[in-house]
Coordinates of C-alpha atoms in Angstrom, one line a residue:
X282 CA 63.3 61.3 82.4
X283 CA 64.4 61.8 86.1
X284 CA 61.8 62.0 88.8
X285 CA 60.7 65.6 89.4
X286 CA 62.8 67.1 92.1
X287 CA 60.1 69.3 93.6
X288 CA 56.3 69.9 94.0
X289 CA 54.8 73.3 93.3
X290 CA 51.5 74.3 95.0
X291 CA 49.7 77.3 96.5
X292 CA 49.0 77.5 100.3
X293 CA 46.9 80.1 102.0
X294 CA 48.7 82.3 104.6
X295 CA 46.5 80.8 107.3
X296 CA 47.5 77.3 106.3
X297 CA 51.2 78.1 106.3
X298 CA 50.9 79.8 109.7
X299 CA 48.9 76.8 111.0
X300 CA 51.5 74.3 109.8
X301 CA 54.2 76.4 111.5
X302 CA 52.1 76.5 114.7
X303 CA 51.7 72.7 114.5
X304 CA 55.5 72.4 114.0
X305 CA 55.0 70.6 110.7
X306 CA 57.1 73.3 109.1
X307 CA 60.2 74.5 110.9
X308 CA 61.1 78.1 110.4
X309 CA 64.7 78.3 111.8
X310 CA 65.1 82.1 111.3
X311 CA 62.4 82.8 113.9
X312 CA 65.2 82.3 116.4
X313 CA 67.6 84.7 114.7
X314 CA 67.4 88.5 114.3
X315 CA 64.8 89.8 112.0
X316 CA 66.7 91.7 109.3
X317 CA 63.8 93.3 107.5
X318 CA 63.1 97.0 108.2
X319 CA 59.7 97.5 109.8
X320 CA 58.6 99.4 106.8
X321 CA 59.1 96.3 104.7
X322 CA 56.5 94.5 106.9
X323 CA 54.1 97.4 106.2
X324 CA 54.9 97.1 102.4
X325 CA 54.2 93.3 102.5
X326 CA 50.8 93.9 104.0
X327 CA 50.0 96.6 101.4
X328 CA 51.0 94.3 98.6
X329 CA 48.8 91.5 99.9
X330 CA 45.9 93.8 100.3
X331 CA 46.2 95.1 96.8
X332 CA 46.6 91.6 95.3
X333 CA 50.2 92.0 94.2
X334 CA 52.5 88.9 93.9
X335 CA 54.7 88.3 96.8
X336 CA 57.0 85.5 95.5
X337 CA 57.5 81.9 96.4
X338 CA 58.7 80.2 99.6
X339 CA 61.0 77.2 99.4
X340 CA 60.6 74.2 101.7
X341 CA 63.0 71.2 101.9
X342 CA 61.5 68.1 103.3
X343 CA 63.8 66.1 105.6
X344 CA 64.0 62.4 104.9
X345 CA 62.0 60.0 107.0
X346 CA 64.2 58.3 109.6
X347 CA 64.2 54.7 110.7
X348 CA 63.9 54.5 114.5
X349 CA 65.6 51.9 116.6
X350 CA 62.4 49.9 116.8
X351 CA 62.2 49.6 113.0
X352 CA 59.4 52.2 112.6
X353 CA 59.7 55.3 110.5
X354 CA 59.6 58.9 111.7
X355 CA 58.2 61.3 109.2
X356 CA 60.7 64.0 108.2
X357 CA 59.9 67.6 109.1
X358 CA 59.7 70.3 106.5
X359 CA 62.3 73.1 106.8
X360 CA 61.7 76.5 105.4
X361 CA 64.9 77.5 103.6
X362 CA 63.8 80.6 101.6
X363 CA 61.1 83.0 102.5
X364 CA 61.9 83.2 106.3
X365 CA 61.7 87.0 106.4
X366 CA 58.3 87.1 104.7
X367 CA 56.8 84.4 106.9
X368 CA 58.3 85.9 110.0
X369 CA 56.7 89.2 109.0
X370 CA 53.3 87.5 108.6
X371 CA 53.7 85.8 111.9
X372 CA 54.3 89.0 113.8
X373 CA 51.9 91.3 111.8
X374 CA 49.0 88.9 111.4
X375 CA 49.4 86.1 113.9
X376 CA 50.7 88.5 116.6
X377 CA 53.8 86.5 117.5
X378 CA 56.9 87.9 119.1
X379 CA 60.1 87.9 117.0
X380 CA 63.8 88.5 117.7
X381 CA 65.1 92.0 116.7
X382 CA 68.7 92.8 115.7
X383 CA 69.6 93.6 119.3
X384 CA 68.2 90.2 120.2
X385 CA 65.3 91.6 122.2
X386 CA 61.9 90.1 121.6
X387 CA 58.9 92.0 120.5
X388 CA 56.5 92.6 117.7
X389 CA 56.2 94.7 114.6
X390 CA 52.7 96.1 114.9
X391 CA 51.0 97.3 111.7
X392 CA 48.2 99.9 111.8
X393 CA 45.4 100.3 109.2
X394 CA 43.4 103.3 108.1
X395 CA 39.9 102.2 106.8
X396 CA 39.3 105.7 105.4
X397 CA 42.3 105.3 103.1
X398 CA 40.6 102.2 101.7
X399 CA 37.7 104.3 100.4
X400 CA 39.8 107.3 99.5
X401 CA 40.0 108.3 95.8
X402 CA 43.6 109.2 96.4
X403 CA 45.7 106.4 94.9
X404 CA 48.6 107.4 97.2
X405 CA 46.5 107.2 100.4
X406 CA 48.4 105.4 103.2
X407 CA 46.5 102.2 104.0
X408 CA 49.1 100.6 106.3
X409 CA 51.7 102.1 108.7
X410 CA 54.1 100.8 111.3
X411 CA 52.4 101.5 114.6
X412 CA 53.4 104.7 116.5
X413 CA 52.0 106.3 119.7
X414 CA 50.0 108.5 117.4
X415 CA 48.1 105.5 116.0
X416 CA 47.3 104.4 119.5
X417 CA 45.7 107.7 120.2
X418 CA 43.9 108.1 116.9
X419 CA 40.2 107.2 116.6
X420 CA 40.6 106.8 112.9
X421 CA 43.4 104.2 112.7
X422 CA 43.1 100.6 113.7
X423 CA 46.4 100.4 115.6
X424 CA 47.2 96.7 115.3
X425 CA 45.7 94.6 112.5
X426 CA 46.6 91.4 114.4
X427 CA 43.6 92.0 116.7
X428 CA 41.3 91.4 113.7
X429 CA 42.7 88.0 113.0
X430 CA 42.2 86.6 116.5
X431 CA 39.7 83.7 116.7
X432 CA 37.6 85.6 119.2
X433 CA 37.4 88.8 117.2
X434 CA 33.9 90.2 117.3
X435 CA 33.3 92.3 114.1
X436 CA 29.8 93.5 115.2
X437 CA 31.0 95.1 118.4
X438 CA 34.2 96.5 116.8
X439 CA 32.2 98.1 113.9
X440 CA 29.7 99.8 116.3
X441 CA 32.5 101.2 118.4
X442 CA 34.5 102.4 115.3
X443 CA 31.5 104.1 113.7
X444 CA 30.6 105.7 117.1
X445 CA 34.1 107.2 117.2
X446 CA 34.1 108.0 113.4
X447 CA 30.4 109.0 112.5
X448 CA 31.4 109.8 108.9
X449 CA 32.1 106.1 108.3
X450 CA 29.3 103.9 107.1
X451 CA 28.8 100.6 109.0
X452 CA 28.3 98.5 105.9
X453 CA 31.2 100.1 104.2
X454 CA 33.4 99.4 107.2
X455 CA 32.2 95.8 107.3
X456 CA 33.3 95.4 103.7
X457 CA 36.7 96.9 104.3
X458 CA 37.3 94.7 107.3
X459 CA 36.3 91.6 105.3
X460 CA 38.9 92.6 102.7
X461 CA 41.5 93.1 105.3
X462 CA 40.7 89.8 107.1
X463 CA 40.9 88.0 103.7
X464 CA 44.6 88.6 103.8
X465 CA 44.9 85.3 105.7
X466 CA 43.3 83.6 102.7
X467 CA 45.8 85.0 100.2
X468 CA 47.8 82.2 98.5
X469 CA 51.6 82.1 98.6
X470 CA 53.4 79.8 96.1
X471 CA 55.2 76.9 97.8
X472 CA 58.1 75.0 96.2
X473 CA 58.7 71.8 98.2
X474 CA 62.0 70.1 97.4
X475 CA 62.2 66.4 97.5
X476 CA 63.8 64.8 100.6
X477 CA 66.1 62.6 98.4
X478 CA 68.0 65.6 96.9
X479 CA 71.6 66.2 97.8
X480 CA 72.5 69.6 99.3
X481 CA 74.4 70.6 96.1
X482 CA 71.3 70.1 94.0
X483 CA 69.2 72.0 96.6
X484 CA 71.6 74.9 96.4
X485 CA 71.5 74.9 92.6
X486 CA 67.7 74.9 92.6
X487 CA 67.6 77.7 95.2
X488 CA 69.9 79.9 93.1
X489 CA 67.9 79.3 89.9
X490 CA 64.6 80.1 91.6
X491 CA 65.7 82.9 93.8
X492 CA 65.2 86.2 91.8
X493 CA 68.2 87.8 93.4
X494 CA 70.5 84.8 92.6
X495 CA 71.7 84.9 96.1
X496 CA 73.5 81.7 97.0
X497 CA 72.9 80.0 100.3
X498 CA 76.1 78.7 101.9
X499 CA 76.1 75.1 103.0
X500 CA 76.6 76.5 106.5
X501 CA 73.2 78.1 106.1
X502 CA 71.6 74.7 105.5
X503 CA 73.4 73.2 108.5
X504 CA 72.2 76.0 110.7
X505 CA 68.6 75.7 109.4
X506 CA 68.8 71.9 109.9
X507 CA 70.0 72.1 113.5
X508 CA 67.7 75.0 114.5
X509 CA 64.7 72.9 113.5
X510 CA 65.7 70.0 115.7
X511 CA 64.5 70.4 119.2
X512 CA 64.7 66.6 120.1
X513 CA 68.5 66.5 119.9
X514 CA 69.1 70.0 121.2
X515 CA 69.9 71.4 117.7
X516 CA 67.9 74.6 118.4
X517 CA 70.2 75.3 121.3
X518 CA 73.4 74.5 119.4
X519 CA 72.3 76.9 116.7
X520 CA 72.2 79.7 119.3
X521 CA 75.6 78.7 120.7
X522 CA 77.2 79.0 117.2
X523 CA 75.3 82.2 116.4
X524 CA 76.2 83.9 119.7
X525 CA 79.8 82.8 119.6
X526 CA 80.3 84.3 116.2
X527 CA 78.6 87.5 117.3
X528 CA 80.6 87.7 120.5
X529 CA 83.9 87.3 118.6
X530 CA 83.2 90.6 117.0
X531 CA 81.5 92.4 119.9
X532 CA 82.2 91.2 123.5
X533 CA 79.7 93.7 124.9
X534 CA 77.0 91.7 123.3
X535 CA 77.4 89.2 126.2
X536 CA 75.4 91.6 128.5
X537 CA 72.6 91.8 125.8
X538 CA 72.3 88.0 125.8
X539 CA 72.1 88.0 129.5
X540 CA 69.3 90.7 129.4
X541 CA 67.4 89.6 126.4
X542 CA 67.7 85.8 126.3
X543 CA 67.1 84.7 129.9
X544 CA 66.6 81.1 129.0
X545 CA 70.0 80.8 127.3
X546 CA 71.7 82.9 130.0
X547 CA 70.7 80.3 132.5
X548 CA 72.2 77.4 130.4
X549 CA 75.7 76.1 130.9
X550 CA 76.7 77.3 127.4
X551 CA 76.3 80.9 128.5
X552 CA 79.1 80.6 131.0
X553 CA 81.3 78.8 128.4
X554 CA 81.1 82.0 126.3
X555 CA 81.9 84.3 129.2
X556 CA 85.6 84.6 128.3
X557 CA 84.5 86.5 125.1
X558 CA 83.4 89.5 127.2
X559 CA 87.0 90.6 127.4
X560 CA 88.2 89.1 124.1
X561 CA 90.2 91.6 121.9
X562 CA 91.1 89.2 119.1
X563 CA 90.7 90.7 115.7
X564 CA 92.9 88.5 113.4
X565 CA 90.4 85.6 113.3
X566 CA 86.7 86.3 114.1
X567 CA 85.0 83.0 113.0
X568 CA 81.6 83.2 111.3
X569 CA 79.0 80.5 111.9
X570 CA 80.2 78.5 108.9
X571 CA 83.7 78.5 110.3
X572 CA 82.6 77.2 113.7
X573 CA 80.6 74.4 112.1
X574 CA 83.4 73.5 109.7
X575 CA 86.1 73.3 112.3
X576 CA 83.8 71.4 114.7
X577 CA 82.8 68.9 112.1
X578 CA 86.3 68.3 110.7
X579 CA 88.1 67.5 113.9
X580 CA 85.3 65.5 115.5
X581 CA 83.6 63.7 112.6
X582 CA 86.8 63.4 110.5
X583 CA 84.9 64.6 107.4
X584 CA 85.2 67.9 105.6
X585 CA 82.1 68.5 103.4
X586 CA 79.3 70.4 105.1
X587 CA 77.0 68.6 102.7
X588 CA 77.9 65.4 104.5
X589 CA 77.1 67.0 107.8
X590 CA 73.6 67.9 106.6
X591 CA 73.2 64.3 105.4
X592 CA 74.5 62.9 108.7
X593 CA 72.2 65.2 110.7
X594 CA 69.4 63.6 108.7
X595 CA 70.7 60.1 109.7
X596 CA 72.1 59.1 106.4
X597 CA 74.1 55.8 106.3
X598 CA 76.5 56.4 103.4
X599 CA 76.9 52.7 102.8
X600 CA 73.2 51.5 102.9
X601 CA 71.7 54.9 101.9
X602 CA 69.2 54.5 104.6
X603 CA 68.4 57.1 107.2
X604 CA 68.7 55.9 110.8
X605 CA 68.0 57.5 114.1
X606 CA 71.2 56.3 115.7
X607 CA 73.3 58.2 113.1
X608 CA 71.3 61.3 113.9
X609 CA 72.1 60.9 117.6
X610 CA 75.8 60.1 117.2
X611 CA 76.2 63.1 114.8
X612 CA 74.6 65.5 117.2
X613 CA 76.8 64.1 120.0
X614 CA 79.9 64.6 117.9
X615 CA 78.9 68.0 116.7
X616 CA 78.1 69.2 120.2
X617 CA 81.5 68.0 121.4
X618 CA 83.2 69.7 118.4
X619 CA 81.4 73.0 119.0
X620 CA 82.4 72.9 122.7
X621 CA 86.0 72.4 121.7
X622 CA 85.9 75.3 119.1
X623 CA 84.3 77.8 121.6
X624 CA 86.5 76.8 124.5
X625 CA 88.4 79.9 125.6
X626 CA 91.7 78.0 126.3
X627 CA 91.7 76.3 122.9
X628 CA 90.9 79.4 121.0
X629 CA 93.4 81.7 122.7
X630 CA 96.2 79.1 122.5
X631 CA 95.5 78.5 118.8
X632 CA 95.6 82.3 118.2
X633 CA 98.8 82.6 120.2
X634 CA 100.3 80.2 117.7
X635 CA 99.0 82.2 114.7
X636 CA 100.1 85.5 116.2
X637 CA 103.5 84.4 117.3
X638 CA 104.1 83.3 113.7
X639 CA 103.8 87.0 112.8
X640 CA 100.2 87.2 111.7
X641 CA 99.2 89.9 114.2
X642 CA 96.8 91.8 112.0
X643 CA 93.7 90.9 109.9
X644 CA 95.5 92.6 107.0
X645 CA 97.9 89.7 106.9
X646 CA 95.1 87.1 106.6
X647 CA 93.9 86.3 103.1
X648 CA 92.6 82.8 103.6
X649 CA 90.0 82.1 106.4
X650 CA 89.8 78.6 105.0
X651 CA 93.5 78.1 105.8
X652 CA 92.9 79.3 109.4
X653 CA 89.9 77.1 109.8
X654 CA 91.9 74.0 108.9
X655 CA 94.8 75.1 111.0
X656 CA 92.4 75.4 114.0
X657 CA 91.0 71.9 113.2
X658 CA 94.6 70.6 113.1
X659 CA 95.3 72.2 116.5
X660 CA 92.2 70.6 118.0
X661 CA 93.1 67.2 116.5
X662 CA 96.5 67.4 118.1
X663 CA 95.1 68.5 121.4
X664 CA 92.8 65.4 121.5
X665 CA 95.1 62.8 119.9
X666 CA 98.2 63.5 122.1
X667 CA 100.1 62.5 119.0
X668 CA 103.0 64.8 119.9
X669 CA 104.2 66.6 123.0
X670 CA 102.2 69.7 123.9
X671 CA 105.2 72.0 123.4
X672 CA 105.5 70.9 119.8
X673 CA 101.9 71.6 118.8
X674 CA 102.4 75.3 118.2
X675 CA 105.2 74.8 115.7
X676 CA 103.3 72.2 113.8
X677 CA 100.2 74.3 113.5
X678 CA 102.2 77.3 112.4
X679 CA 103.9 75.4 109.7
X680 CA 100.7 73.9 108.5
X681 CA 99.1 77.3 108.3
X682 CA 102.0 79.0 106.5
X683 CA 102.4 76.2 104.1
X684 CA 98.7 76.2 103.1
X685 CA 98.8 80.0 102.6
X686 CA 102.0 79.9 100.5
X687 CA 100.8 77.0 98.3
X688 CA 97.2 78.2 98.1
X689 CA 96.3 74.7 99.3
X690 CA 92.7 75.6 100.3
X691 CA 92.1 78.4 97.7
X692 CA 90.4 76.3 95.0
X693 CA 87.9 73.6 96.0
X694 CA 88.8 73.9 99.7
X695 CA 86.4 71.2 100.9
X696 CA 88.0 68.6 98.6
X697 CA 91.5 69.5 99.9
X698 CA 90.2 69.4 103.4
X699 CA 88.7 65.9 102.8
X700 CA 92.0 64.7 101.4
X701 CA 94.1 66.0 104.3
X702 CA 91.6 64.8 106.9
X703 CA 91.8 61.3 105.4
X704 CA 95.6 61.4 105.4
X705 CA 95.7 62.6 109.0
X706 CA 93.4 59.8 110.0
X707 CA 95.7 57.2 108.4
X708 CA 99.1 58.7 109.3
X709 CA 98.7 61.4 111.9
X710 CA 99.3 65.1 111.6
X711 CA 103.1 65.2 111.8
X712 CA 103.7 62.5 109.1
X713 CA 101.0 64.1 106.8
X714 CA 102.7 67.5 107.0
X715 CA 106.1 66.0 106.3
X716 CA 104.6 64.2 103.2
X717 CA 103.0 67.5 102.0
X718 CA 106.3 69.3 102.5
X719 CA 108.2 66.7 100.6
X720 CA 105.7 66.9 97.7
X721 CA 105.4 70.7 97.5
X722 CA 108.3 72.5 99.0
X723 CA 110.9 71.7 96.3
X724 CA 113.7 73.9 95.2
X725 CA 111.6 75.0 92.2
X726 CA 108.9 76.1 94.7
X727 CA 111.3 78.2 96.7
X728 CA 113.3 79.6 93.8
X729 CA 110.8 79.8 91.0
X730 CA 107.2 79.7 92.2
X731 CA 107.5 82.1 95.1
X732 CA 109.5 84.5 92.9
X733 CA 106.7 84.5 90.3
X734 CA 104.1 85.1 93.0
X735 CA 105.9 88.3 94.0
X736 CA 105.4 89.8 90.5
X737 CA 101.7 90.3 91.3
X738 CA 100.4 93.8 92.1
X739 CA 98.1 93.3 95.1
X740 CA 99.2 94.0 98.6
X741 CA 96.8 91.2 99.8
X742 CA 98.9 88.8 97.7
X743 CA 99.3 85.8 100.1
X744 CA 103.0 85.5 99.4
X745 CA 103.5 89.1 100.3
X746 CA 101.4 88.7 103.4
X747 CA 103.6 85.8 104.5
X748 CA 106.7 88.0 103.8
X749 CA 105.3 90.7 106.1
X750 CA 104.6 88.0 108.7
X751 CA 108.2 86.8 108.4
X752 CA 109.5 90.4 108.9
X753 CA 107.2 90.6 112.0
X754 CA 108.4 87.2 113.2
X755 CA 112.0 88.2 113.0
X756 CA 111.2 91.7 114.5
X757 CA 112.5 93.5 111.4
X758 CA 112.3 97.3 111.3
X759 CA 110.4 99.3 108.7
X760 CA 112.2 101.2 106.1
X761 CA 114.4 104.0 107.4
X762 CA 113.3 103.8 111.0
X763 CA 113.5 101.6 114.1
X764 CA 109.7 101.2 114.1
X765 CA 109.0 97.4 113.7
X766 CA 107.1 96.4 110.6
X767 CA 104.5 94.6 112.7
X768 CA 103.7 97.8 114.6
X769 CA 103.1 99.7 111.4
X770 CA 101.0 96.9 110.0
X771 CA 98.9 96.9 113.1
X772 CA 98.6 100.7 113.3
X773 CA 97.9 101.2 109.6
X774 CA 101.2 102.6 108.4
X775 CA 101.9 103.4 104.8
X776 CA 103.0 100.8 102.2
X777 CA 105.6 102.8 100.4
X778 CA 106.8 102.3 96.8
X779 CA 110.6 101.9 97.2
X780 CA 110.9 103.3 93.7
X781 CA 108.2 106.0 94.2
X782 CA 105.0 105.6 92.1
X783 CA 105.1 109.1 90.6
X784 CA 108.8 108.8 89.8
X785 CA 108.1 105.6 87.8
X786 CA 105.0 107.1 86.1
X787 CA 107.0 110.1 85.0
X788 CA 109.5 107.8 83.3
X789 CA 106.8 105.8 81.5
X790 CA 106.1 102.8 83.8
X791 CA 102.6 101.5 84.0
X792 CA 100.5 100.2 87.0
X793 CA 101.6 96.6 86.5
X794 CA 105.2 97.7 86.8
X795 CA 105.2 100.2 89.7
X796 CA 102.7 98.2 91.8
X797 CA 104.6 94.9 91.9
X798 CA 104.8 93.8 95.6
X799 CA 108.6 93.6 95.3
X800 CA 108.4 97.4 95.1
X801 CA 106.5 97.6 98.5
X802 CA 107.9 98.4 101.9
X803 CA 106.3 99.6 105.1
X804 CA 107.3 103.2 105.9
X805 CA 106.3 105.7 108.6
X806 CA 103.8 108.3 107.1
X807 CA 106.0 111.4 107.6
X808 CA 108.9 109.8 105.9
X809 CA 106.7 108.7 103.0
X810 CA 105.6 112.3 102.6
X811 CA 109.2 113.6 102.8
X812 CA 110.4 111.2 100.1
X813 CA 107.8 112.2 97.6
X814 CA 108.8 111.2 94.1
X815 CA 112.5 111.2 94.4
X816 CA 114.7 108.5 92.8
X817 CA 115.7 105.9 95.5
X818 CA 119.4 106.7 95.0
X819 CA 118.6 110.4 95.8
X820 CA 116.4 109.9 98.9
X821 CA 118.5 107.1 100.3
X822 CA 121.8 108.9 99.9
X823 CA 120.3 112.0 101.4
X824 CA 119.3 109.9 104.4
X825 CA 122.7 108.3 104.7
X826 CA 124.5 111.7 104.4
X827 CA 122.2 113.1 107.2
X828 CA 123.0 110.1 109.4
X829 CA 126.8 110.4 108.8
X830 CA 126.7 114.1 109.6
X831 CA 124.4 113.5 112.6
X832 CA 122.0 116.1 111.3
X833 CA 118.5 116.5 112.8
X834 CA 116.4 114.9 110.1
X835 CA 113.4 112.6 109.7
X836 CA 115.9 109.7 109.7
X837 CA 117.4 110.5 113.1
X838 CA 116.2 107.3 114.7
X839 CA 118.9 105.5 112.7
X840 CA 122.3 106.7 114.1
X841 CA 125.0 105.0 112.2
X842 CA 125.8 103.8 108.7
X843 CA 125.9 100.2 110.0
X844 CA 122.3 100.6 111.3
X845 CA 121.3 102.1 107.9
X846 CA 122.7 99.1 106.0
X847 CA 121.1 96.7 108.4
X848 CA 117.8 98.5 107.8
X849 CA 118.1 97.9 104.1
X850 CA 118.8 94.2 104.8
X851 CA 115.8 94.0 107.1
X852 CA 113.6 95.1 104.2
X853 CA 115.4 92.8 101.7
X854 CA 116.6 95.8 99.7
X855 CA 119.9 95.3 97.9
X856 CA 122.6 97.8 98.8
X857 CA 123.1 98.5 95.1
X858 CA 120.0 100.6 95.3
X859 CA 122.1 103.4 96.4
X860 CA 123.2 103.9 92.8
X861 CA 119.9 103.0 91.1
X862 CA 117.5 105.0 89.0
X863 CA 114.6 104.1 86.8
X864 CA 116.8 102.4 84.3
X865 CA 117.7 99.8 87.0
X866 CA 114.2 99.2 88.2
X867 CA 113.7 95.7 86.6
X868 CA 117.0 94.6 87.9
X869 CA 116.1 95.9 91.4
X870 CA 112.8 93.9 91.3
X871 CA 114.6 90.7 90.3
X872 CA 117.2 91.0 93.1
X873 CA 114.7 92.0 95.8
X874 CA 112.3 89.1 94.9
X875 CA 115.2 86.7 95.5
X876 CA 116.0 88.3 98.9
X877 CA 112.3 88.2 99.8
X878 CA 111.9 84.5 99.0
X879 CA 115.1 83.7 101.0
X880 CA 113.6 85.4 104.0
X881 CA 110.3 83.5 103.6
X882 CA 112.2 80.2 103.3
X883 CA 114.3 81.0 106.4
X884 CA 111.1 82.0 108.3
X885 CA 109.3 78.8 107.4
X886 CA 112.0 76.5 108.6
X887 CA 112.4 78.6 111.8
X888 CA 108.8 77.9 112.9

């Protein structure tokens, strides 16, 4: 039988808080916004007072590391589940400040009503989140943390309380206070995972134990790992990653950091993030996992975040020992990688490449993993000087589009990342891309596979998204107007069924038929409404007649028949549609799919 992978034991709340205070247990989330509602802190106190179970906490012990002098440094324990409960206890009982969702620091103060403890009403409110009313009240104890201070004098407190509330008996109050102070002696179950466990096993154990079945991402483990490391500056790096991800979504948050986190605002990192104050990018807003993944891939030439966790612990993959010099070098590389990822010039130039390839809206991005790797490729090319600077954009664009079209990073992305990183390390980016193109972009891919991909019914189909990017890249107009496709995508225009949905439904077609992406085209909303459920030969000939007769219609932006036919071509719609009705629908789909794949192929080789 294998060695047991964990220890299970109870610890009193006071012991847990003491171990945290002594830095024997690291609680990474204490540096991040507290996500519980204040009422949840109150409910936790109520559950503890009434003796209700409050669940387990999970601790993962870091391996002991061999120092350069040959001695061993005992691994610190990191709290990986139960952070919110422990943070709640730290603020409510130990009186510690925590970080709120606006990144301000403060406390959640819990008030207690001794009279509720002796009430016969089972619904009497024992605990409450402190309000000004509790501070004014003689009846409520406004902050229970005062009772847990080492210098708390119960005799003096009881005399004053009874003086203010004569109807309360001193002995009874003493008994109530003892019950309340005994909260610190309540046990919480601790599951301590063995230091030898790989991150995949830790993740699996976490999911099996956690009652909600919520999976921790490997990025969560990395963030917990670095946040617990003050020696190598990991706690600061954690903030850099967290703040960068937050600022990508909300540039105004920069001023909150300046106001609420004075220590960080005085660091060099704060100025490095300054460009995000005015950042309007919405296509790619990296999460913390993305930042870590891109930084790790291009600097450490590895792809699996599980390997990063091991390297941050000092693991030597050959000897299986844990060494301090590996910890130091990993932090050095990770810091350099993060600096490259958050660099304003790097990020904006990379996004310029993605946007100029036609991906100007988040609606056209279905694979963040593909963008992550493309960004890593961009940074590798920037550092390696493998090719002239003016060629980098084209190479990055093709890598990204190829990976989206082929679904290269859709299944088991880290394995694909690792394979490509190894190949790049051996042959360089340009030669690796050429090798992938030769292996995947065959005639069968262009003529068969892409055609098949366009039979799907989702508008977030990656092949269809690349088709829209191709239209955007070539500045194609939307159907029956001179409004560019890219503009309608960005502004939220309508995706129109070329053979209108209701028209097909009325003739017996089901959802799989009428919602095929080869039946989609972007169309201005008023035009979409005007067309209604007419057969395409009806509404298109009506439009053409109006154009020929120079009538004032919804189609007036197209002035000539030549422009009209060019507009059909821009949207890969065969001219034969002018004579088509529902009996020709399948033939229309087949012809349009061929035209769409031809446009995509032309687009790819134009990058």
